[in-house]
Amino acid sequence: MELPPRADGDMLLKSGELTDIRRRLRAISSRHDLRSVIACSFDHRTRMLPFVFADKQMSPAGVRAIGSAMVDIGFDKTRIVLQQWNKHFRPSQMRLEGAMPDIFMVSSMLIHYSECRAMIQDACTIDPADRPLIIAGGPKIIYQPWDAFSTDPANPWGADVAVTGEEYVLLHLLEVLLSIRGDRESMRATFIRARDGGLLDEVPGLVYARGETDGVAEELIDTGIQRLVGDLDELPHPVLGYRLLEPPSRRGTLSSLAVADERVRRLSSVGSVVLTLGCRFVCPYCPIPAYNQRNYRLKSGERIADEMARLHIEYGIKYFFGADDNFFNDPQRTIEIAEQMVNKEVSGIRVGKKARWGTEATVFDTIRMKDHLRLMRKAGMRGLWMGVEDMTGSLIKKGQTVGKTIEAFRLLRERGICPMSMLMHHDSQPLVTFGRPEGLLNQIRLLRKAGSIDMQVLMITPATGAKVYEEAHTSGLAIESAGGRKVESHMMDGNYVIASTHRRPWRKQFNLVIAYMYFYHPLRFLWALVRPKSSLYLADCGIQAIGMIGLVKTIRRTTGWGLRLMFSKIKRHTRAPASGVPMRNPTGGPAAHAVPGTPQPLGAYVASPAEAPAEAPVEAEADSVHSA
Ligand code: B12
Ligand code: SF4
């Protein structure tokens, strides 16, 4: 099920609302000496292709954005802990400036949820007198906030509140709490008073527990879908968040100091920055358009130039990745952004000359932008990851064909921008076809010949928040376990075949490995070195080397699953995951984030058929994805 939209005219915050709340909080923050820790959960079992470099060398933007917001409003006693660098971090052992933090926040993607849960559980072991306010957020929580709360009386734990939105929701929550906080009152005690007094119910984007039986919540209150910030220039500057990173270590505790500015670049050589958010396409397996409530949100080119320049000046970062869903979504706006980036000078730095960046876009939109790719290069663009999915369009049609894909790759190469491919393997795609381009290897060959330097091949997998998510579970497509091994959240990254009705699903699993072996291998590496096809040969060699390392990890991690699919009994889901605890909105109506199958509280309001949201028709066979 997609996230439902807010009413027309009420989806976006009013212009200036985020700027105002930041100013209001700054005015009161000096009265509260708050310490906070923001942990980014990371399951190390996900370390394999195609993200084996990016996952550690690009510190995630989400936790940095939350950290920047805290510093921006005056709470600079904040630390960001990346589990990718601090595998053994334990919230119960954290101390900041000698004291237990007032707030512990945890961010999670779906695939890192096991670690997120373990951290919340560990934080719940802290003595209640010292226990920080526990806030969960991030892409996992946005779609499945109920998973921040235990349903097992034998093992009760839970966040105090789940945030199903972005910076503004957190700031709104903090504003409510700080407005009633007593002298030296703990943030958790303030939270409980605010919650029980109904003060949180006017903050859209929260889910919190009410009532308790045997340590488990009786119901979850969902305050609704967040309002989104429309003008991304209103966001706090990302330069603030980089100052808060916990240095890598094997300890469970925190260091006395964050990573020094001059070390940031070595640890996080690629800086991810939000440029735009949203996409106008409606691929049924993708949650992105509904998350953005069909809005396309942008930063100005001037602001982007300022962010990149300041990140370069303060931390030496030179390479950036745009956290875009589809950067070429609106050609006119994209051109404006690029022109401003070319012209803007920040402290004597012209970003187009200094910064090197890449991002994601569709093949169709790349062709539409063909006359402006030179401008993109001038603005610093050096790589473009394209959601090719299946060149023949047999999985999804978003304007790509074999001819158009090859043309897009050629155009990019000619302009000095590395074309990168993102493919999706699916049940009806053979490994090889003769004389036709449908086969997976045929497409990889074509893309490589067209100059693709990087290659992602993921199996289509149900994505939470996508239109077809529920159907993928009720139709028997989604696998629950094979040979007794349950599909866990870390396996939902597209590297494992966990949704397939193919007669031999193990073939799909091994096809992924064969595809990578075909693309990343020593001969290609040597060939790229001795017979370079273009000036991009160094990037090509580097990516081949990383790819081969990643391939070894991929084989090691996924072969066992492939064998289970081959030899063991496969059990399938019959219903999609839902909350085990009843959910409702503050007035007793249906909860915005509840999915079909969620229990209703006793005496709950039931929508009449006329009020129930119309179910949109399902368009495609099923399932997952990244973006673009
Ligand atoms: C860049 C990107 C990547 C990069 C970089 C990741 C990194 N290390 O930075 C790469 C290419 C490596 C990548 C890989 C993958 N990605 Co990716 N990626 C993105 C993308 C396009 C941008 C992420 C980003 O930086 N966003 C900007 C930040 C600011 O937003 P944010 O992280 O959501 O954080 C905001 C809120 O969530 C919230 N928030 C976050 N944490 C917290 C915590 C608290 C306490 C609070 C209050 C709020 C809060 O506030 C933040 C500020 O607004 C997003 C889509 C998108 N536009 O967000 C997908 C996305 C994150 N990726 C996704 C997926 C599925 C993957 C992969 C599994 C690949 C795949 N199968 O598609 C892999 C996993 C890799 C791994 N091992 O972790 C999904 C996650 C879905 C989910 N429910 O978890 C997303 C959301 C795309 C989608 N389908 O909707 N990805
Ligand atoms: S998969 Fe890509 S093109 Fe399709 S809706 Fe999502 S972001 Fe847009």
XYZ file of C-alpha atoms and ligand atoms in Angstrom:
727
model
C 0.000 0.000 0.000
C 1.255 3.471 -0.838
C 1.320 6.154 1.828
C -1.945 8.059 1.504
C -1.651 11.715 0.434
C -2.648 14.634 2.624
C -5.497 16.782 1.348
C -4.823 18.998 -1.670
C -3.303 22.301 -0.575
C -2.097 20.782 2.726
C 0.736 18.548 1.538
C 3.505 21.094 1.812
C 4.545 23.299 4.705
C 3.818 26.951 4.109
C 6.766 28.760 2.608
C 9.070 29.873 5.442
C 7.554 27.514 8.044
C 10.712 25.434 8.441
C 12.839 28.586 8.654
C 10.488 29.966 11.326
C 10.517 26.907 13.546
C 14.332 26.836 13.370
C 14.407 30.467 14.511
C 11.916 29.853 17.329
C 13.852 26.869 18.629
C 17.135 28.773 18.490
C 15.567 31.382 20.738
C 14.795 28.852 23.487
C 17.531 26.240 23.125
C 20.045 28.002 25.411
C 17.700 27.279 28.333
C 18.100 23.539 27.751
C 21.487 21.886 27.948
C 20.601 18.869 25.817
C 22.883 16.068 24.704
C 21.825 13.774 21.909
C 23.157 10.778 20.022
C 21.922 9.814 16.552
C 22.784 6.285 15.464
C 22.627 5.044 11.903
C 21.887 1.329 11.960
C 23.836 -0.809 9.548
C 23.685 -4.564 9.133
C 27.125 -5.732 8.019
C 25.581 -8.770 6.343
C 24.518 -6.370 3.541
C 28.137 -5.704 2.566
C 28.347 -6.939 -1.028
C 27.773 -5.784 -4.591
C 26.788 -3.322 -5.846
C 27.226 -1.010 -2.827
C 30.398 -2.357 -1.264
C 32.258 0.944 -1.593
C 29.433 3.474 -1.192
C 28.060 1.897 1.985
C 31.133 2.826 4.035
C 32.738 5.658 2.104
C 29.625 7.812 1.885
C 28.301 8.745 5.293
C 24.503 8.689 4.950
C 22.685 11.988 4.499
C 19.700 11.108 6.731
C 21.485 11.053 10.100
C 23.646 13.993 9.064
C 20.510 15.975 8.195
C 19.051 15.253 11.636
C 22.385 16.157 13.258
C 22.579 19.389 11.244
C 19.077 20.290 12.419
C 20.061 19.737 16.077
C 23.180 21.899 15.786
C 21.324 24.522 13.776
C 18.805 25.051 16.601
C 21.573 25.271 19.172
C 22.156 21.704 20.394
C 25.743 21.126 19.400
C 26.343 18.444 22.036
C 25.256 15.923 19.451
C 27.087 12.905 18.090
C 26.352 10.820 15.014
C 27.318 7.163 15.255
C 27.482 5.166 12.042
C 27.276 1.456 12.682
C 29.100 1.010 9.391
C 32.168 2.354 11.237
C 31.243 1.414 14.803
C 29.930 -2.112 14.590
C 29.961 -2.725 18.352
C 28.352 0.518 19.481
C 25.959 -0.018 22.420
C 23.532 2.753 23.396
C 23.593 1.476 26.986
C 27.327 2.334 27.121
C 27.154 5.758 25.473
C 28.171 8.870 27.409
C 28.576 12.387 26.003
C 30.769 14.708 28.023
C 30.537 12.223 30.867
C 26.745 11.998 30.973
C 24.019 9.809 29.522
C 22.468 11.699 26.568
C 18.970 13.178 26.963
C 17.859 11.921 23.574
C 18.833 8.783 21.704
C 17.772 8.715 18.056
C 18.099 5.811 15.681
C 17.723 5.836 11.912
C 17.116 2.763 9.814
C 16.567 1.550 6.314
C 14.480 -1.597 5.963
C 17.521 -3.777 5.309
C 19.286 -2.601 8.480
C 16.281 -3.112 10.750
C 17.735 -6.015 12.816
C 20.460 -3.699 14.068
C 17.991 -0.872 14.664
C 15.852 -3.179 16.802
C 18.889 -4.427 18.701
C 19.917 -0.842 19.477
C 16.453 0.109 20.737
C 16.378 -3.042 22.861
C 19.767 -2.202 24.280
C 18.721 1.401 24.994
C 15.718 0.033 26.895
C 18.053 -1.709 29.341
C 19.257 1.709 30.605
C 18.128 2.427 34.144
C 14.723 4.211 33.909
C 16.100 7.115 35.965
C 18.713 7.826 33.258
C 16.905 6.562 30.217
C 17.019 8.966 27.286
C 14.022 9.750 25.139
C 14.212 7.164 22.349
C 13.187 8.371 18.879
C 13.205 6.096 15.821
C 13.117 7.369 12.234
C 14.313 6.816 8.675
C 13.041 4.918 5.611
C 12.149 1.727 7.541
C 10.116 3.614 10.128
C 8.395 5.869 7.583
C 6.591 2.854 6.120
C 6.478 0.443 9.078
C 6.514 2.575 12.242
C 4.944 -0.200 14.315
C 8.219 -2.116 14.149
C 9.738 0.394 16.577
C 7.595 -1.226 19.301
C 7.775 -4.782 20.627
C 4.714 -7.026 20.597
C 6.272 -9.765 22.694
C 5.405 -9.682 26.428
C 8.357 -12.020 27.040
C 10.681 -9.384 25.554
C 9.183 -5.923 25.980
C 11.068 -2.989 24.460
C 10.225 -0.030 22.283
C 11.083 3.462 21.153
C 9.136 6.214 22.895
C 8.125 7.630 19.558
C 8.537 6.812 15.880
C 8.953 9.742 13.491
C 7.428 8.980 10.095
C 8.814 12.106 8.483
C 11.706 14.468 7.998
C 13.513 17.258 9.913
C 10.418 19.399 10.367
C 8.546 16.659 12.248
C 11.420 16.253 14.702
C 11.680 20.020 15.231
C 7.932 20.299 15.735
C 8.084 17.528 18.347
C 11.015 19.218 20.113
C 9.213 22.557 20.112
C 6.195 21.011 21.841
C 8.390 19.238 24.394
C 10.651 22.184 25.175
C 7.662 24.482 25.583
C 6.499 22.458 28.624
C 9.782 21.051 29.949
C 10.364 21.711 33.633
C 13.706 22.604 35.183
C 16.011 19.601 35.059
C 13.154 17.384 33.967
C 14.311 14.495 31.791
C 13.264 14.661 28.143
C 11.549 11.307 28.540
C 9.477 12.529 31.490
C 8.511 15.629 29.482
C 7.581 13.415 26.562
C 5.333 11.231 28.713
C 3.538 14.319 30.060
C 3.093 15.738 26.565
C 1.865 12.401 25.223
C -0.610 11.825 28.049
C -1.832 15.406 27.783
C -2.622 14.918 24.074
C -0.091 17.586 23.054
C 1.534 15.367 20.422
C -1.654 14.773 18.523
C -1.273 18.003 16.583
C 2.187 17.020 15.310
C 1.632 15.115 12.043
C 4.254 12.430 11.420
C 4.439 10.643 14.797
C 3.474 7.198 16.021
C 3.540 6.540 19.762
C 2.329 3.813 22.120
C -0.568 4.167 24.514
C -1.573 1.854 27.358
C 0.479 -1.138 28.439
C -0.258 -4.774 29.199
C 2.720 -6.933 30.212
C 5.109 -4.292 28.867
C 3.491 -4.278 25.400
C 1.579 -1.291 24.005
C -2.193 -1.655 23.910
C -2.467 0.562 20.855
C -0.399 2.813 18.623
C -1.518 6.352 17.932
C -0.654 7.647 14.478
C -0.798 11.417 14.088
C -0.927 11.169 10.294
C 1.149 11.877 7.234
C 3.790 14.567 7.553
C 3.696 17.903 5.740
C 6.716 18.150 3.452
C 9.083 21.040 3.059
C 8.660 22.231 -0.539
C 11.637 24.560 -0.852
C 14.707 22.520 0.082
C 16.739 25.736 0.534
C 14.974 26.004 3.896
C 16.808 22.931 5.227
C 19.680 23.395 7.687
C 23.087 23.424 5.996
C 24.745 19.968 5.708
C 28.110 21.411 6.690
C 26.941 21.251 10.332
C 26.365 17.484 10.423
C 29.827 16.391 9.275
C 31.286 17.887 12.429
C 29.422 15.366 14.581
C 30.685 12.039 13.261
C 31.926 9.483 15.793
C 35.384 8.191 14.776
C 35.486 4.524 13.687
C 36.266 2.125 16.518
C 35.634 -1.385 17.800
C 34.326 -0.140 21.127
C 30.771 -0.016 22.428
C 31.372 3.413 23.944
C 31.807 6.875 22.417
C 35.073 8.787 22.016
C 35.557 12.084 23.769
C 35.777 13.939 20.437
C 34.080 13.660 17.071
C 36.103 13.095 13.870
C 38.408 16.060 13.264
C 37.524 18.161 10.201
C 40.709 17.218 8.372
C 39.966 13.472 8.765
C 36.432 13.621 7.372
C 37.444 13.350 3.738
C 39.544 10.236 4.290
C 36.696 8.457 6.075
C 33.871 9.686 3.890
C 35.394 10.530 0.531
C 32.020 10.970 -1.169
C 29.594 13.518 0.219
C 25.924 12.778 -0.407
C 23.830 15.908 -0.761
C 20.126 16.370 -1.322
C 19.579 18.250 -4.598
C 16.012 17.312 -5.515
C 13.413 14.865 -4.188
C 10.597 13.132 -6.046
C 9.841 11.737 -9.480
C 6.955 12.164 -11.893
C 6.909 8.545 -13.096
C 4.547 6.073 -11.447
C 6.355 2.742 -11.469
C 4.043 0.509 -9.415
C 6.932 -1.121 -7.532
C 8.355 2.198 -6.322
C 7.261 4.086 -3.177
C 8.989 7.371 -4.070
C 6.212 9.321 -5.871
C 3.653 8.594 -3.110
C 6.170 9.389 -0.355
C 6.636 12.812 -1.921
C 2.862 13.124 -2.335
C 3.486 13.533 -6.087
C 5.532 16.675 -5.455
C 8.899 17.438 -6.950
C 10.991 19.320 -4.409
C 14.161 21.223 -5.255
C 17.120 23.144 -3.942
C 18.323 26.132 -5.920
C 21.573 25.806 -7.846
C 23.018 28.636 -5.755
C 22.336 26.770 -2.550
C 23.767 23.522 -3.973
C 26.894 25.374 -5.063
C 27.179 26.859 -1.587
C 26.800 23.442 0.069
C 29.393 21.762 -2.129
C 31.822 24.671 -1.821
C 31.567 24.811 1.966
C 31.900 21.051 2.294
C 35.018 21.329 0.158
C 36.477 24.254 2.089
C 35.784 22.848 5.550
C 36.398 19.143 4.998
C 38.200 18.886 1.665
C 35.384 16.804 0.119
C 35.584 16.930 -3.648
C 33.323 14.093 -4.793
C 29.578 14.265 -4.261
C 26.544 12.113 -4.871
C 23.170 13.731 -5.410
C 20.531 11.958 -3.300
C 18.057 12.436 -6.138
C 15.284 10.135 -7.198
C 15.373 11.429 -10.782
C 17.562 14.509 -11.250
C 16.375 15.201 -14.818
C 12.707 14.997 -13.794
C 11.950 18.590 -14.811
C 14.362 19.700 -17.579
C 13.744 23.431 -17.188
C 14.377 23.404 -13.440
C 17.420 21.145 -13.900
C 18.902 23.582 -16.418
C 18.327 26.464 -13.998
C 20.080 24.537 -11.215
C 23.051 23.711 -13.446
C 23.393 27.289 -14.752
C 23.394 28.680 -11.238
C 25.990 26.102 -10.209
C 28.232 27.135 -13.086
C 27.963 30.842 -12.346
C 28.035 30.902 -8.565
C 31.333 31.618 -6.841
C 31.703 30.805 -3.131
C 34.819 32.080 -1.344
C 36.652 32.164 -4.650
C 35.537 28.642 -5.584
C 33.590 27.819 -8.712
C 31.843 24.566 -7.945
C 31.703 23.425 -11.554
C 35.507 23.520 -11.597
C 36.185 21.969 -8.171
C 33.392 19.505 -7.444
C 32.862 16.199 -9.202
C 29.463 14.688 -8.707
C 27.068 12.030 -9.897
C 23.412 11.286 -9.436
C 20.445 9.235 -10.735
C 18.056 9.826 -13.649
C 15.960 7.874 -16.130
C 17.083 6.994 -19.664
C 14.081 8.812 -21.115
C 14.887 12.052 -19.312
C 18.570 11.820 -20.224
C 17.631 11.837 -23.889
C 15.315 14.794 -23.288
C 18.307 16.609 -21.794
C 20.662 15.754 -24.664
C 21.271 19.380 -25.662
C 22.182 20.296 -22.097
C 24.580 17.536 -21.118
C 27.539 19.817 -21.828
C 26.083 22.243 -19.301
C 25.757 19.388 -16.781
C 29.419 18.560 -17.258
C 30.309 22.230 -16.758
C 28.345 22.125 -13.500
C 30.594 19.263 -12.334
C 28.544 16.187 -13.261
C 30.838 13.232 -13.981
C 28.603 10.186 -13.512
C 24.969 9.337 -14.082
C 23.306 6.177 -12.724
C 20.389 5.282 -14.940
C 17.441 3.108 -14.005
C 17.590 1.014 -17.161
C 15.783 -1.859 -15.319
C 15.233 -3.961 -18.462
C 16.248 -2.316 -21.749
C 13.447 -3.956 -23.670
C 10.807 -2.559 -21.327
C 9.337 -6.011 -20.617
C 9.404 -5.340 -16.862
C 8.362 -1.706 -16.858
C 7.958 0.873 -19.584
C 9.278 4.262 -18.664
C 10.285 5.381 -22.102
C 13.410 3.220 -22.423
C 14.157 1.023 -25.427
C 17.367 -0.668 -26.505
C 18.051 2.114 -29.028
C 17.298 4.951 -26.629
C 19.400 3.427 -23.852
C 22.393 3.057 -26.134
C 21.899 6.576 -27.427
C 21.736 7.976 -23.879
C 24.968 6.165 -22.989
C 26.694 7.456 -26.109
C 25.625 11.033 -25.472
C 26.878 10.929 -21.905
C 30.203 9.399 -22.865
C 30.748 11.998 -25.567
C 30.185 14.740 -23.003
C 32.639 13.182 -20.509
C 30.005 11.889 -18.085
C 30.329 8.226 -17.031
C 27.136 6.316 -17.826
C 26.250 3.754 -15.138
C 23.592 1.056 -15.410
C 21.038 -0.112 -12.872
C 19.309 -3.292 -14.072
C 16.482 -5.273 -12.517
C 16.302 -8.986 -13.093
C 12.852 -10.587 -13.022
C 11.120 -13.923 -13.425
C 10.395 -13.562 -17.112
C 13.907 -12.502 -18.095
C 16.139 -15.320 -19.403
C 19.868 -15.342 -18.678
C 20.785 -15.426 -22.377
C 18.801 -15.065 -25.586
C 20.054 -15.719 -29.095
C 19.650 -12.963 -31.632
C 17.405 -10.961 -29.280
C 18.278 -8.436 -26.585
C 15.951 -9.748 -23.814
C 18.553 -11.882 -22.004
C 20.296 -10.497 -18.928
C 23.794 -11.147 -20.279
C 22.828 -9.798 -23.702
C 21.815 -6.533 -22.056
C 24.961 -6.333 -19.958
C 27.020 -6.870 -23.091
C 25.155 -4.120 -24.932
C 25.504 -1.725 -22.010
C 29.200 -2.436 -21.613
C 29.740 -1.850 -25.313
C 27.803 1.382 -24.952
C 30.337 2.457 -22.307
C 28.745 1.500 -18.982
C 31.404 1.711 -16.304
C 29.374 0.490 -13.337
C 26.743 -2.225 -13.290
C 24.054 -2.967 -10.715
C 21.882 -6.027 -11.174
C 19.236 -6.492 -8.515
C 16.352 -8.939 -8.368
C 13.019 -7.216 -8.215
C 11.877 -7.354 -4.574
C 8.726 -5.989 -2.902
C 9.342 -2.481 -1.549
C 7.424 -1.195 1.463
C 5.179 1.700 0.527
C 4.814 0.525 -3.083
C 1.433 0.029 -4.709
C 2.068 -3.668 -5.337
C 3.609 -4.536 -1.938
C 0.521 -6.193 -0.410
C -0.369 -8.085 -3.563
C 3.153 -9.471 -3.781
C 2.531 -11.051 -0.365
C -1.072 -12.212 -0.771
C -0.479 -13.658 -4.245
C 2.222 -16.043 -3.027
C 5.030 -14.267 -4.850
C 6.954 -13.287 -1.706
C 8.968 -16.054 -0.070
C 8.762 -16.397 3.716
C 11.428 -19.054 4.180
C 13.420 -21.692 2.328
C 14.652 -24.849 4.008
C 13.633 -23.381 7.359
C 15.715 -20.213 6.884
C 13.454 -17.212 7.261
C 13.814 -14.237 4.931
C 15.214 -11.554 7.224
C 15.232 -7.825 6.605
C 18.902 -7.738 5.575
C 17.966 -10.027 2.658
C 15.559 -7.473 1.186
C 18.269 -5.587 -0.695
C 17.683 -7.076 -4.138
C 20.671 -9.400 -3.853
C 18.552 -12.348 -2.699
C 15.734 -13.900 -4.656
C 12.908 -13.512 -2.158
C 9.989 -12.904 -4.507
C 9.630 -15.254 -7.405
C 7.139 -17.669 -8.889
C 9.726 -19.034 -11.282
C 9.741 -22.840 -11.387
C 13.419 -22.793 -10.441
C 13.954 -19.655 -8.387
C 17.534 -20.717 -7.646
C 18.319 -20.031 -11.277
C 17.429 -16.384 -10.722
C 19.762 -16.344 -7.701
C 22.679 -17.744 -9.666
C 21.867 -15.537 -12.668
C 22.688 -12.504 -10.519
C 26.123 -13.900 -9.699
C 26.778 -14.928 -13.300
C 25.806 -11.430 -14.430
C 28.315 -9.843 -12.069
C 31.009 -12.373 -12.999
C 30.463 -11.453 -16.616
C 30.812 -7.736 -15.939
C 33.537 -7.660 -13.281
C 36.580 -9.772 -14.067
C 40.367 -9.468 -14.312
C 40.485 -9.473 -18.102
C 38.131 -6.541 -18.326
C 40.244 -4.753 -15.728
C 43.433 -5.310 -17.736
C 41.722 -4.447 -20.994
C 40.478 -1.176 -19.535
C 44.061 -0.402 -18.509
C 45.905 -1.302 -21.703
C 43.244 -0.581 -24.312
C 41.310 2.335 -22.818
C 38.221 3.178 -24.819
C 37.887 6.678 -23.458
C 39.399 9.220 -21.087
C 37.327 7.603 -18.337
C 39.623 4.534 -18.170
C 40.932 5.244 -14.661
C 37.404 5.328 -13.252
C 36.733 2.155 -15.221
C 39.722 0.317 -13.713
C 38.872 1.485 -10.189
C 35.286 0.307 -10.470
C 36.379 -3.048 -11.920
C 38.706 -3.553 -8.936
C 36.012 -2.684 -6.381
C 33.529 -4.826 -8.314
C 35.760 -7.899 -8.081
C 36.132 -7.498 -4.316
C 32.374 -7.051 -4.005
C 31.773 -10.102 -6.170
C 33.687 -12.370 -3.785
C 31.510 -11.099 -0.919
C 28.341 -11.551 -2.969
C 29.190 -15.152 -3.802
C 30.066 -15.909 -0.184
C 26.852 -14.415 1.159
C 24.239 -15.520 -1.358
C 25.327 -19.017 -2.475
C 23.809 -20.715 0.607
C 20.460 -19.101 -0.125
C 20.646 -20.196 -3.762
C 21.230 -23.796 -2.635
C 18.277 -23.632 -0.242
C 16.084 -22.417 -3.074
C 17.361 -25.334 -5.136
C 17.038 -28.193 -2.662
C 14.630 -27.206 0.097
C 10.994 -26.540 0.633
C 9.934 -22.977 -0.026
C 7.259 -21.426 2.171
C 5.429 -18.371 0.877
C 3.796 -15.429 2.561
C 0.017 -15.297 2.596
C -0.286 -11.770 3.975
C 1.893 -8.690 4.107
C 3.619 -7.726 7.363
C 1.397 -5.512 9.517
C 1.348 -4.150 13.036
C 0.567 -6.721 15.731
C -0.833 -3.946 17.900
C -4.034 -2.030 17.058
C -3.441 1.341 15.398
C -5.651 4.402 15.180
C -5.422 8.131 14.666
C -5.803 10.489 17.665
C -9.564 10.785 17.190
C -10.166 7.055 16.839
C -10.251 6.913 13.023
C -8.033 4.795 10.772
C -4.295 5.252 11.132
C -2.591 6.701 8.036
C 0.371 4.312 8.261
C -1.621 1.153 9.044
C -1.703 -1.432 6.283
C -4.460 -3.982 5.590
C -4.458 -6.636 8.316
C -3.687 -4.193 11.154
C -5.899 -4.919 14.175
C -8.413 -2.198 15.033
C -8.734 -0.901 18.587
C -11.919 -2.007 20.366
C -14.854 0.259 19.524
C -12.839 1.814 16.706
C -14.432 4.031 14.180
C -14.941 2.155 10.920
C -14.939 4.143 7.690
C -18.078 3.837 5.604
C -17.443 2.588 2.052
C -17.930 6.150 0.816
C -15.158 7.426 3.114
C -12.700 4.590 2.479
C -9.851 5.591 0.174
C -10.284 4.124 -3.307
C -7.827 1.331 -3.981
C -5.739 2.223 -7.016
C -5.567 -0.483 -9.700
C -2.468 -2.642 -9.650
C -0.593 -2.217 -12.914
C 2.331 -4.576 -12.974
C 3.180 -8.046 -11.837
C 5.071 -6.929 -8.707
C 7.650 -5.326 -6.832
C 10.792 -3.518 -5.573
C 13.475 -1.045 -6.090
C 15.933 1.686 -5.642
C 14.984 4.668 -7.774
C 15.088 6.376 -11.186
C 21.569 7.837 -2.173
C 20.812 6.547 -1.935
C 21.546 5.378 -1.825
C 23.050 5.366 -1.888
C 23.720 5.851 -0.636
C 23.360 5.363 0.677
C 24.245 6.141 1.665
N 25.154 5.473 2.324
O 24.119 7.332 1.780
C 23.352 3.923 -2.314
C 23.487 3.917 -3.822
C 24.597 3.257 -1.726
C 22.057 3.228 -1.901
C 21.959 1.893 -1.754
C 20.791 1.237 -1.426
N 19.570 1.780 -1.333
Co 19.245 3.678 -1.435
N 18.736 5.460 -1.641
C 19.397 6.546 -1.834
C 18.433 7.720 -1.989
C 18.272 8.025 -3.479
C 18.870 8.946 -1.235
C 19.184 8.671 0.237
C 19.418 9.979 0.922
O 20.543 10.346 1.158
N 18.333 10.729 1.143
C 18.377 12.022 1.748
C 18.199 11.896 3.250
C 18.277 13.274 3.879
O 16.911 11.335 3.452
P 16.648 10.099 4.434
O 17.811 9.233 4.550
O 15.355 9.496 4.066
O 16.457 10.856 5.853
C 15.369 11.728 6.105
C 14.156 11.028 6.731
O 14.090 9.663 6.457
C 14.278 11.325 8.184
N 15.116 10.478 9.024
C 16.090 9.627 8.694
N 16.612 9.082 9.791
C 15.995 9.595 10.843
C 16.162 9.377 12.207
C 15.363 10.075 13.110
C 15.533 9.849 14.572
C 14.394 10.998 12.630
C 13.572 11.765 13.580
C 14.218 11.203 11.266
C 15.023 10.502 10.378
O 14.840 12.607 8.201
C 15.849 12.680 7.175
C 15.974 14.098 6.691
O 14.898 14.473 5.893
C 17.125 7.147 -1.339
C 15.843 7.742 -1.851
C 15.640 9.114 -1.229
N 15.385 10.072 -2.062
O 15.776 9.313 -0.024
C 17.291 5.661 -1.579
C 16.794 4.672 -0.540
C 17.252 5.122 0.825
N 17.504 3.446 -0.888
C 16.784 2.404 -0.758
C 17.246 1.080 -1.012
C 16.193 -0.020 -0.990
C 18.606 0.821 -1.244
C 19.269 -0.534 -1.471
C 18.765 -1.671 -0.604
C 19.244 -0.902 -2.958
C 18.006 -1.391 -3.522
N 17.713 -2.669 -3.479
O 17.259 -0.634 -4.093
C 20.763 -0.220 -1.202
C 21.245 -0.577 0.216
C 22.702 -0.277 0.445
C 23.156 -0.543 1.852
N 23.924 -1.608 2.066
O 22.809 0.198 2.750
C 15.375 2.713 -0.294
C 15.149 2.366 1.172
C 13.784 1.775 1.385
C 13.541 1.442 2.826
N 12.269 1.401 3.179
O 14.430 1.212 3.608
C 15.283 4.264 -0.610
C 14.417 5.074 0.349
C 14.729 4.373 -2.063
C 13.304 3.869 -2.140
N 13.070 2.740 -2.747
O 12.363 4.464 -1.680
N 21.065 4.112 -1.724
S 11.549 3.642 -10.112
Fe 12.639 5.523 -10.686
S 11.473 6.275 -12.463
Fe 10.116 4.817 -11.418
S 8.890 6.081 -10.009
Fe 10.678 5.334 -8.851
S 12.185 6.976 -9.014
Fe 10.665 7.315 -10.622
